[in-house]
XYZ file of C-alpha atoms in Angstrom:
612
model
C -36.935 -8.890 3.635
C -33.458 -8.134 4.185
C -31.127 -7.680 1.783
C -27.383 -6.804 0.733
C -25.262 -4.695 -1.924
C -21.090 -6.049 -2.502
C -18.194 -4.015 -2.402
C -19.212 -1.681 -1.330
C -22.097 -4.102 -0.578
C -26.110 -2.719 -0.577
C -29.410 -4.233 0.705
C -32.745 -2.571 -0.336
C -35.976 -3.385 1.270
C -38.983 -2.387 -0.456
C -40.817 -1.638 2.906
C -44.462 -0.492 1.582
C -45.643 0.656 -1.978
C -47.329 3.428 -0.862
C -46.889 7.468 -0.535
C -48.503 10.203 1.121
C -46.798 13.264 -1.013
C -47.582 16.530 -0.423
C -48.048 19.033 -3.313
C -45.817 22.317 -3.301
C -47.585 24.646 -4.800
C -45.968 27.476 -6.597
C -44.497 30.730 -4.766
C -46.027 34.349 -5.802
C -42.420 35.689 -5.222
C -40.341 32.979 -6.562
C -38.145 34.223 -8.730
C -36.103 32.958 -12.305
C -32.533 33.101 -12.558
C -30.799 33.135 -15.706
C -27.186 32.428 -16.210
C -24.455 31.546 -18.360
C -21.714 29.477 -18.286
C -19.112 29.163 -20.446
C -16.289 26.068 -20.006
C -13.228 27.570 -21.331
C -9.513 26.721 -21.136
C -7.951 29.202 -19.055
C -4.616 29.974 -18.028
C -4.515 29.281 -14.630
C -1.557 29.546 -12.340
C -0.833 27.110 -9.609
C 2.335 26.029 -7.439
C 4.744 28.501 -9.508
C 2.941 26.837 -13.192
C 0.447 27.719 -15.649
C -1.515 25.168 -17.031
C -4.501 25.426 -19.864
C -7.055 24.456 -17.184
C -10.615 23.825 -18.010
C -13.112 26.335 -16.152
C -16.351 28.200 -15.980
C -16.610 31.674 -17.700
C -12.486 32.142 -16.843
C -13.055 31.583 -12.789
C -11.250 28.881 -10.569
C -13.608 28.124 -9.013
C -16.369 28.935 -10.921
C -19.397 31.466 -10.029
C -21.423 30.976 -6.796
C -25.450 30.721 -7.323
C -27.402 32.273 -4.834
C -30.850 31.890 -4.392
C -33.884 31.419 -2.161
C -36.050 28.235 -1.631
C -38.777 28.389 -4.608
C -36.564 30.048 -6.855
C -36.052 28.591 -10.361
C -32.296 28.470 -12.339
C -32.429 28.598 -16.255
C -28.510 28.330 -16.533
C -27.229 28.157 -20.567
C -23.798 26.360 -20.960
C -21.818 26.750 -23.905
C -18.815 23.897 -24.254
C -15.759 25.993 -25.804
C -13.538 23.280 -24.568
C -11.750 20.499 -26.355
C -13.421 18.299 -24.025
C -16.920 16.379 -23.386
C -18.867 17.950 -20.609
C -22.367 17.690 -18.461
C -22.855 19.924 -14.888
C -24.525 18.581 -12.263
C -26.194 20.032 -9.336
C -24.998 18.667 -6.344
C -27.673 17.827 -3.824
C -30.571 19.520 -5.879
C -33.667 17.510 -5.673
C -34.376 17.907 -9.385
C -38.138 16.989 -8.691
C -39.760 15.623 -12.036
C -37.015 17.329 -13.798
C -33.728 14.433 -14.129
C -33.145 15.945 -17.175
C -31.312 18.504 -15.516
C -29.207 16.473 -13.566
C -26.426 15.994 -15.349
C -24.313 12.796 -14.852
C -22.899 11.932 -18.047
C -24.663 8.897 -19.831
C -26.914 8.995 -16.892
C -29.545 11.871 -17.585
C -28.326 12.834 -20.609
C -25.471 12.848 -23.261
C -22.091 14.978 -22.690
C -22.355 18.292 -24.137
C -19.982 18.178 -27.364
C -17.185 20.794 -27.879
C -18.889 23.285 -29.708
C -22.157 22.705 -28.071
C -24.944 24.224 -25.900
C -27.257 22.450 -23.312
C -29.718 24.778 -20.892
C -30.298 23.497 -17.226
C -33.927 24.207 -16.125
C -34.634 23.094 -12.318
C -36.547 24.738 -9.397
C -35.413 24.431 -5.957
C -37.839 22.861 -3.735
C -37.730 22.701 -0.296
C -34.527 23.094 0.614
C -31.718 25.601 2.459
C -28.533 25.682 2.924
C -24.892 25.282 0.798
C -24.658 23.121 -1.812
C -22.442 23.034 -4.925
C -22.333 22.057 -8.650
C -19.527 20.548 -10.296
C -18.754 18.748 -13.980
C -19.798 14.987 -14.287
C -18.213 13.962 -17.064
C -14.251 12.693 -16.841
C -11.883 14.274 -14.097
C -13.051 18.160 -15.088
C -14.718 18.238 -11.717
C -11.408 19.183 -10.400
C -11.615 22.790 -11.634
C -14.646 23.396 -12.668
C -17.018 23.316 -9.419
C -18.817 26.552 -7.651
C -21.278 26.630 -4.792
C -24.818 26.969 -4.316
C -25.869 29.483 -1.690
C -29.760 28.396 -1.115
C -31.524 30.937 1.132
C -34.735 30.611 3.057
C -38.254 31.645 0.872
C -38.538 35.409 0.964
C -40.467 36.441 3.688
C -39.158 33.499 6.066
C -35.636 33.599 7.384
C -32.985 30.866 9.023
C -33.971 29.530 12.466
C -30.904 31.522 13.679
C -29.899 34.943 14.543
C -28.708 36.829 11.100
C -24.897 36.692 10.889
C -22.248 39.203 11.608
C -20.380 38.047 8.326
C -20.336 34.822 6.144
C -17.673 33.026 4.445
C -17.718 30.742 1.634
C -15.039 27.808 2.039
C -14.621 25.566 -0.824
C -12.216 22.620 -0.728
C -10.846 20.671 -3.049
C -7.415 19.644 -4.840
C -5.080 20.598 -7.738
C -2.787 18.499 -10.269
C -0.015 20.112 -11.325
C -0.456 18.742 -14.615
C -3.981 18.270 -17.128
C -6.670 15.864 -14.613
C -7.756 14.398 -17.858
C -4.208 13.211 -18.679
C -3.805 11.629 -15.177
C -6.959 9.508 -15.327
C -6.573 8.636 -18.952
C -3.178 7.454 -18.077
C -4.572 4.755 -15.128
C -6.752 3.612 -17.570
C -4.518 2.971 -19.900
C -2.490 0.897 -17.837
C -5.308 -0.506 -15.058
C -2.982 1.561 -12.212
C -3.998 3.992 -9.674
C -4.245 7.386 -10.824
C -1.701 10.039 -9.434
C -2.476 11.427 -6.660
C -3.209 15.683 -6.427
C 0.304 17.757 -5.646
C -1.707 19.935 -3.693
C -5.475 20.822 -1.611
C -6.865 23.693 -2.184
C -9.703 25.976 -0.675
C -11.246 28.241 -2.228
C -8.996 27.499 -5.853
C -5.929 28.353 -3.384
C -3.619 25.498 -3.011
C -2.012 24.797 0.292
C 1.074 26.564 -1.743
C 4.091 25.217 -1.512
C 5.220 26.211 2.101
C 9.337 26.223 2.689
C 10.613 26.044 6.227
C 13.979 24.357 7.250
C 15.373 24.790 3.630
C 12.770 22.106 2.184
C 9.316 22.668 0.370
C 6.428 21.294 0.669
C 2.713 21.118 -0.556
C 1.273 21.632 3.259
C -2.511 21.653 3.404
C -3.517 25.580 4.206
C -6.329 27.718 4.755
C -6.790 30.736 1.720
C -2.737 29.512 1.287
C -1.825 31.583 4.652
C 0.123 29.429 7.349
C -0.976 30.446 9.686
C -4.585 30.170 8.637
C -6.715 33.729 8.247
C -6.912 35.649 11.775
C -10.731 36.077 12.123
C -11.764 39.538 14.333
C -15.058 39.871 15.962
C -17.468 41.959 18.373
C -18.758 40.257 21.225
C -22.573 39.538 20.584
C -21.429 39.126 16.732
C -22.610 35.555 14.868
C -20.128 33.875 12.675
C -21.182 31.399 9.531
C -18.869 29.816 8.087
C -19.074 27.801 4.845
C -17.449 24.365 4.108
C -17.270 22.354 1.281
C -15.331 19.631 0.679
C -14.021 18.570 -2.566
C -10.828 16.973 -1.442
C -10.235 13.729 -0.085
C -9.229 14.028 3.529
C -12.103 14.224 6.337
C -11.899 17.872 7.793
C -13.712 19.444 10.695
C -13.057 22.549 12.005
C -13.015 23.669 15.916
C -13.780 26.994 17.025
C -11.393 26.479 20.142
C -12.896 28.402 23.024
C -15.499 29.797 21.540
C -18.310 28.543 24.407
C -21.016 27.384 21.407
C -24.076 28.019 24.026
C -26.489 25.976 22.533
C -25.035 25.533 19.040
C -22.843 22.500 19.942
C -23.076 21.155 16.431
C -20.595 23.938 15.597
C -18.136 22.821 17.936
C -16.169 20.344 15.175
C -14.501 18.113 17.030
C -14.542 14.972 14.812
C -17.266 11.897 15.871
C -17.436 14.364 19.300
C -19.748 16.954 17.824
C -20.401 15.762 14.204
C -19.409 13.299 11.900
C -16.279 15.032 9.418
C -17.387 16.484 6.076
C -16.109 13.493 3.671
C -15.030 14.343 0.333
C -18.149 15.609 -1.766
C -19.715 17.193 1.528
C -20.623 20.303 2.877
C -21.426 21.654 6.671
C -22.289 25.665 7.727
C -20.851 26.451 10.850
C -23.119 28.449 12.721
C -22.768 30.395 16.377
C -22.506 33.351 18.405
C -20.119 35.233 20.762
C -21.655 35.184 23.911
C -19.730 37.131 26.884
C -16.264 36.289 25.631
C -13.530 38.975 24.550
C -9.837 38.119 23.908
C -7.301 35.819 21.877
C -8.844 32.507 20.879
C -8.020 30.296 17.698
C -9.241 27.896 15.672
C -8.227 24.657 13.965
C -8.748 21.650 11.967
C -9.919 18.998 14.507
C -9.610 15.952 11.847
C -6.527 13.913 12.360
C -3.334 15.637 12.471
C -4.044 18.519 9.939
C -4.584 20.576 12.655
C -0.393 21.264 12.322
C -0.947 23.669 9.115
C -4.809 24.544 9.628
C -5.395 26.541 12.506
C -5.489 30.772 12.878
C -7.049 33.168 15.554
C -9.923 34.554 17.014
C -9.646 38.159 18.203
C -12.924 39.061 20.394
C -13.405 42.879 20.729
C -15.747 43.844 23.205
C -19.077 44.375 21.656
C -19.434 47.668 20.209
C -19.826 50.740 22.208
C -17.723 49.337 24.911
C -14.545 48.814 25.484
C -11.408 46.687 27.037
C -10.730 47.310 30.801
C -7.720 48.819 30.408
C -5.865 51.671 28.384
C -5.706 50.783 24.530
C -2.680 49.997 23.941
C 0.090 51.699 21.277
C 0.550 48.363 19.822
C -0.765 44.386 19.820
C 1.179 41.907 18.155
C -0.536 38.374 17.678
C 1.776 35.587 18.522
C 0.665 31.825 17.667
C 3.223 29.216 18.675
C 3.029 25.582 16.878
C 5.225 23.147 15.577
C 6.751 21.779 11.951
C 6.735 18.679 10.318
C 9.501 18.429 7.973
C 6.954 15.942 6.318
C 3.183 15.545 5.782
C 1.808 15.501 9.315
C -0.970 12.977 8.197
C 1.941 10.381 6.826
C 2.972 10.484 10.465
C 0.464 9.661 12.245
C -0.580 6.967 9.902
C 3.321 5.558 9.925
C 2.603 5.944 14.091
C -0.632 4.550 13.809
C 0.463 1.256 11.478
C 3.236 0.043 13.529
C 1.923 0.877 16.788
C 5.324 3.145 17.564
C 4.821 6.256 18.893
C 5.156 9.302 16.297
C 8.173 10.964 14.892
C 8.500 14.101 17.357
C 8.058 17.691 15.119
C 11.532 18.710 13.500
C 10.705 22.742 14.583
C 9.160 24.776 16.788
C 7.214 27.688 15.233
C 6.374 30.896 15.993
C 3.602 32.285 13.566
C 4.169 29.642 11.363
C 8.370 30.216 10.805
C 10.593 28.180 12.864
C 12.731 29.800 15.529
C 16.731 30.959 14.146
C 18.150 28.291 16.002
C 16.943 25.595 13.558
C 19.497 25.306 10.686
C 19.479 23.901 7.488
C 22.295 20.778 8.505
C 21.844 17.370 7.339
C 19.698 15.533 9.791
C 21.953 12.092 8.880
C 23.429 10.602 5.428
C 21.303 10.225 2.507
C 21.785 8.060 -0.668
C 19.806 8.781 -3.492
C 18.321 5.485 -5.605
C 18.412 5.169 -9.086
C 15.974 2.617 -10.367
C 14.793 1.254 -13.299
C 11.742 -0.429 -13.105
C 12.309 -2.974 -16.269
C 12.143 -6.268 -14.036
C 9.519 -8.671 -14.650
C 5.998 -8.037 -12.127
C 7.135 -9.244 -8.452
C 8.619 -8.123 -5.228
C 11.913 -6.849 -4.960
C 13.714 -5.648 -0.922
C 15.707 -3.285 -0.242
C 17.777 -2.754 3.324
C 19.156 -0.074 5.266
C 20.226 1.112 8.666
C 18.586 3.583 10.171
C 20.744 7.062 10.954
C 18.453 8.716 13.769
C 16.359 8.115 16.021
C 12.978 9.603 18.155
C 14.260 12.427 21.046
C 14.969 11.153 24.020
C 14.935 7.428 22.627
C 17.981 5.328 22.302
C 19.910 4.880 18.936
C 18.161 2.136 16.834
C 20.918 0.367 15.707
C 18.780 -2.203 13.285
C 18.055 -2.887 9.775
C 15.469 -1.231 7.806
C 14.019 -3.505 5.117
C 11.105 -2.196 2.305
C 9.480 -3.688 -0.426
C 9.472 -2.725 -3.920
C 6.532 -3.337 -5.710
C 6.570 -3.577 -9.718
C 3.472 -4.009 -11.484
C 0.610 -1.476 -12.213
C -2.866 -2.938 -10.375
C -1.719 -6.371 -7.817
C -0.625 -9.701 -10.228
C -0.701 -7.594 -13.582
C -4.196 -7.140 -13.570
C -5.938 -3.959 -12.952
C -8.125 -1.886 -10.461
C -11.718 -2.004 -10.703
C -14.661 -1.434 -8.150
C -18.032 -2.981 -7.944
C -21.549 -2.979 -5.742
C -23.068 -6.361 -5.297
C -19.668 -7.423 -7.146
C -21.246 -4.995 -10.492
C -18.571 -3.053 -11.960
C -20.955 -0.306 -13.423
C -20.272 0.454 -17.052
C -21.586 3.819 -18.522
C -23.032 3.206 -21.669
C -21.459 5.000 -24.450
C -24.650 5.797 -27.396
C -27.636 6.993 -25.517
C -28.041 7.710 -21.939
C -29.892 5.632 -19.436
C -32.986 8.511 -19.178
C -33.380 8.542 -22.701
C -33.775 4.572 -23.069
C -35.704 3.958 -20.420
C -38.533 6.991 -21.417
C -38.130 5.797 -25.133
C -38.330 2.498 -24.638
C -34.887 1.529 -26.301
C -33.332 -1.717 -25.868
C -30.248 -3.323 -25.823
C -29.094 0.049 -23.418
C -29.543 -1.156 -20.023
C -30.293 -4.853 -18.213
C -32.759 -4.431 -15.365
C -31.303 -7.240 -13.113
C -29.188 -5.400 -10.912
C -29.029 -7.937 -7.528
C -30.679 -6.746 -4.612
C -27.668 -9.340 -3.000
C -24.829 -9.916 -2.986
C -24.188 -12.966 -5.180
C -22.227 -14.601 -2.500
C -22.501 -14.166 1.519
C -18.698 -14.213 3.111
C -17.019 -12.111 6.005
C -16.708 -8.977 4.116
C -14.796 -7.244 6.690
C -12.379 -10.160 6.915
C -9.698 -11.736 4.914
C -11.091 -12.140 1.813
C -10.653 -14.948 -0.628
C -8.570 -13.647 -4.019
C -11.919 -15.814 -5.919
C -14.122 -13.124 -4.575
C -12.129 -10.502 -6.193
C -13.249 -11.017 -9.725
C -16.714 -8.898 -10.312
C -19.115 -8.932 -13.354
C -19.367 -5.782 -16.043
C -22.523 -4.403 -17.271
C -25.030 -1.595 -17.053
C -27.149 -3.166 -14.601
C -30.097 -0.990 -13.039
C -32.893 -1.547 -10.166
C -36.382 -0.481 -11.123
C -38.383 1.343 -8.387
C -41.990 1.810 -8.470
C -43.104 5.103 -7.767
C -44.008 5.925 -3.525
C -41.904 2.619 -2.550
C -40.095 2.980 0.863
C -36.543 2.151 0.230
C -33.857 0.764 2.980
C -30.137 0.096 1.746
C -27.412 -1.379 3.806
C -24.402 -0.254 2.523
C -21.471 -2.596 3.800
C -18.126 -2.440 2.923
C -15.709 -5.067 2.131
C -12.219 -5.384 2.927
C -11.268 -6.594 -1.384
C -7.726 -5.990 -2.014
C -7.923 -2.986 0.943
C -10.367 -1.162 2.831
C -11.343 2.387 1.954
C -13.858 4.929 3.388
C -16.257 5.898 0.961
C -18.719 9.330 0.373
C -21.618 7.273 -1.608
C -23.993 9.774 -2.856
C -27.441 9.292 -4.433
C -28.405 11.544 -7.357
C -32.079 12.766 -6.889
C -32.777 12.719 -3.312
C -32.255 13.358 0.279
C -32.031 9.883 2.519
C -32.054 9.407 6.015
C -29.188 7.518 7.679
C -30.430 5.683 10.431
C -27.235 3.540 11.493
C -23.631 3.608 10.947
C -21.142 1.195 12.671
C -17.907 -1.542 12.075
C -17.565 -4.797 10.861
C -20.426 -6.709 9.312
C -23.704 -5.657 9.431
C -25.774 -7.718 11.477
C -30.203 -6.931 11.164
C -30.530 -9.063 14.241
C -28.735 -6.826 16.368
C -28.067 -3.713 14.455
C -31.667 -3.190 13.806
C -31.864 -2.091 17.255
C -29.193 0.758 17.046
C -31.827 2.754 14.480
C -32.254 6.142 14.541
C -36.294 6.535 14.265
C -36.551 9.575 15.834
C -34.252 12.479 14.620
C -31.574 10.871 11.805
C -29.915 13.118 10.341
C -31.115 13.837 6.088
C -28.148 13.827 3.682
C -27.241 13.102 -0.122
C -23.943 11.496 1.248
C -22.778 9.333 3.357
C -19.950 7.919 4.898
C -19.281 4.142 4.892
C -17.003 3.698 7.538
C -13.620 1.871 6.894
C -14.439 -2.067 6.987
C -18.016 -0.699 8.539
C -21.520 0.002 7.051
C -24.371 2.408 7.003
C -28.229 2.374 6.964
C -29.975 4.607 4.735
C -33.757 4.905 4.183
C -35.892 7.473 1.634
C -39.126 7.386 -0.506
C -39.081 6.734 -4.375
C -41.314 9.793 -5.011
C -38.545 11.527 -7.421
C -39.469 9.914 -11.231
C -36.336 9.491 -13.423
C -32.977 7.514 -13.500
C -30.394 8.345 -10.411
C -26.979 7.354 -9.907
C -25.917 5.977 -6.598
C -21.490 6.097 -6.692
C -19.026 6.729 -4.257
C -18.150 9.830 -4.978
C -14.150 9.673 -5.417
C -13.627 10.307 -8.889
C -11.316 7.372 -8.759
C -13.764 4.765 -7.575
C -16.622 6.019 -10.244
C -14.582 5.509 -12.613
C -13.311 1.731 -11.789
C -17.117 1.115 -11.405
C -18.369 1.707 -7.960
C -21.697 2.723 -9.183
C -25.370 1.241 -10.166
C -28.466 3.277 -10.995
C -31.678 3.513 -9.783
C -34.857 3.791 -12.394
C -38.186 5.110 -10.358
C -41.211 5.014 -12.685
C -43.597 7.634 -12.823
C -46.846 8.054 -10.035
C -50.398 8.168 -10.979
C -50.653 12.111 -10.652
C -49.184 14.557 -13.293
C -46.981 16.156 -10.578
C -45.312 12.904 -10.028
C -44.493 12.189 -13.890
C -40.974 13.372 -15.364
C -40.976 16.146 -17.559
C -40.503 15.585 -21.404
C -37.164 15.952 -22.467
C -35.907 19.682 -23.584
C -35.888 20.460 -27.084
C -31.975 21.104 -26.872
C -31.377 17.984 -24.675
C -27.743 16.557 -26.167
C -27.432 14.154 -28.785
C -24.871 11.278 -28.743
């Protein structure tokens, strides 16, 4: 039976009730790893200010866990903040052990100022980069680290070992407290403001002056240019991403020949889908017969105008150029400026079907040549308003002062409108699935009920459909805007096959949203545009070799298939994973009962497990 979430709208089918699991048993040379973490305030220093900013043991960002498959983490956190807080593992299986998974109200209760809560969780079956981050409020923003997870000892990557890795962690900054900002929309039912700056690596893209004006350009390590990377023919590069911003961002190795490793090419939807905000993605490849000056660059969008550096390719050691080495070299990369955000343009291009605002410099290593002066590009008037006016929609006119190069003057009138309310017709922004806002509870979290057997926590009617079928891509009616609150789960039994559409909706506006499921890895077997259609988008399946993920991508006004096995006891949150849209409710939970077998029950809660 088919059938659908709303906004962003889901369909589950419970394909079969059975499970063929497979038992891990436990490595000889597995290994415990004991850490702790401390959430502090520290005094961290960003865009020329130093703000009181919550982290982990004093680091922005916070430590990096590395271990092998097998392993097991016994990680101690002691809250000596002034606010609530819970960690969760990001992408961790968490196999019998949801206790340790973190999401505030969820799995457990926040860990109080003062407190102490220790993580327990073994890593099974899995490789790669993943990362950790708070789940409770907006302290995700600073305090987040990655997990390095390396093959079993005694196996290794299917890959040649690396020359060098890098570790590439992005995300964004306020230039203010994060728990101000979102306490602030929800005290008026606006949209939160949005970051002053990306980061990577804790770096913001810092504030970059060129033709006498500032701005927060997005940068790589905060060098515009980008790093210059320098190699040996023969050497293998791996590269690290994470994303914990909210732009798409792929990068392209441009040049590089990626025999056999096209997946590390990065061209977006060319090579690989981008790495959405709570993603991550290893480049991985090898120079092969190449030596030179080649460069590399964001490939999402326009960001490639402030993300890009070089490649220098020395011949592979023991050999050398054919010709003299020379007394000097001098790298020269030539690009352009944008006295603007680059990603503004193209959108401003892209909505009125104009062609784009030409580049307002030409650079050369990232500074604009000396003929480019600091002269006024046209009169400016600045506005003084004072939005006192009752809610509506006020115009304002001008005439334009310039025009594109090369184009003749255009001599009309410019009109905008001025919206003033907070969320549309005084009311105020929420978010729903199968039109559920999601409501945390507030006493007890949802694990605790559920294995106690408290009521009154929980309701365990969460629709499998959307309460109403309409064009969800369309124009939709203002009726449909208005969803239900509650804590409303879906109750799994243990080994059932699981299938959720995801469609989104086109309510008030159309987003793209990372929805992530807490607890597992899922398969995504379709993704596409418009409304999703089982009589013909059945067909379009991936049965063979889809790709397994803990988030996916719902394409703008589009949808996505997803399929994976309830064999993972314990209550999981499925949310998109903008801390924006969790917070306005785009969330439900899923409640998978316990197998048969006592490897397939959830652990008894920990002795220290937070109280409410």
């Amino acid at each position: 039976m088919e059938r659908v979430f709303n906004n962003t709208q889901c369909a589950i089918s419970l394909l079969s009730l059975l499970l063929i699991f497979s038992c891990f048993s436990s490595l000889a040379n597995a290994k415990t790893h004991n850490h702790d973490f401390v959430v502090q305030a520290t005094k961290v220093k960003r865009l020329c200010e130093t703000h009181n900013s919550i982290t982990v043991n004093g680091q922005f960002p916070g430590p990096t866990l590395e271990v092998n498959d097998g392993d097991t983490l016994v990680i101690h956190v002691t809250n000596k903040a002034r606010y609530n807080v819970t960690i969760h593992w990001h992408g961790v299986r968490q196999l019998t052990t949801a206790w340790a998974d973190g999401p505030e109200f969820i799995t457990q209760c926040p860990i109080r100022p003062g407190g102490s809560y220790t993580y327990r969780f073994t890593i099974s079956g899995q490789e790669g980069t993943l990362w950790w981050h708070a789940h409770s409020s907006w302290l995700r923003a600073t305090v987040h680290g990655a997990i390095i997870i390396h093959p079993q000892e005694g196996y290794s990557y299917p890959f040649p070992k690396p020359h060098r890795e890098s570790l590439i962690i992005l995300g964004e900054w306020w230039d203010g407290n994060p728990i101000d900002v979102v306490r602030e929309a929800t005290r008026t039912g606006a949209a939160p403001n949005v970051s002053d700056a990306y980061t990577i690596n804790g770096q913001p893209a810092t504030k970059v002056k060129r033709l006498c004006e500032t701005h927060n350009s997005i940068t790589v390590n905060g060098q515009f240019p980008g790093p210059t990377l320098e190699v040996n023919n023969g050497d293998t590069l791996v590269i690290r991403v994470t994303n914990k911003a909210r732009y798409n961002v792929t990068i392209h190795w441009h040049g590089v020949r990626q025999l056999t490793t096209a997946w590390a090419d990065g061209p977006e939807f060319i090579t690989q889908c981008p790495i959405r905000p709570g993603g991550s993605y290893t480049y991985r490849f090898t120079i092969s017969g190449q030596e030179g000056t080649l460069w590399w660059h964001a490939h999402s969008s326009w960001l490639r105008a402030t993300v890009y550096g070089s490649i220098i390719i020395h011949p592979q050691e023991g050999y050398s150029y054919p010709f003299p080495k020379p007394h000097r070299e001098s790298l020269i990369i030539l690009g352009e400026w944008w006295d603007a955000n680059p990603i503004d343009v193209i959108r401003e291009a892209t909505r009125t079907g104009a062609a784009p605002n030409v580049s307002d410099a030409y650079t050369i290593n990232g500074q604009p040549g000396d003929l480019y002066k600091c002269s006024s590009k046209g009169q400016t008037t600045d506005v003084l308003m004072k939005a006192d006016q009752p809610t509506g929609r006020y115009y304002i006119a001008a005439r334009a002062y310039a025009s594109a190069q090369g184009a003749p003057f255009d001599n009309t009138t410019t009109t905008a409108i001025l919206e003033n309310c907070q969320a549309p017709n005084g009311t105020r922004f929420t978010a729903s699935m199968n039109n559920v806002s999601f409501v945390l509870p507030s006493n007890i979290s949802i694990l605790q009920a559920h294995h106690q057997g408290i009521p009154g926590v929980f309701t365990p009617d969460f629709p499998a459909n959307p309460p109403v079928t309409f064009d969800y891509t369309g124009n939709v009616s203002r009726s449909l805007w208005q969803p239900t609150r509650g804590t409303k789960v879906y109750k799994l039994k243990y080994g059932a096959r699981v299938q959720i559409v995801l469609q989104g909706t086109n309510i008030f506006t159309a987003e793209n949203h990372p929805i992530h499921l807490h607890g597992y890895d899922f398969y995504i077997l379709a993704e596409g545009f418009g409304n999703f259609n089982p009589k013909t988008d059945n067909a379009k399946f991936n049965l063979v070799d889809p790709p397994l993920r803990n988030t996916v991508s719902l394409p703008v006004k589009g949808w996505a298939v997803i399929r994976f096995v309830a064999d993972n006891p314990g209550t999981w949150i499925m949310h998109c994973h903008l801390d924006v849209h969790i917070g306005w409710g785009l969330a439900t939970v899923f409640i998978v009962e316990n197998g048969p077998e006592p490897m397939q029950k959830l652990e008894q809660p920990p002795p220290d497990l937070p109280v409410c």
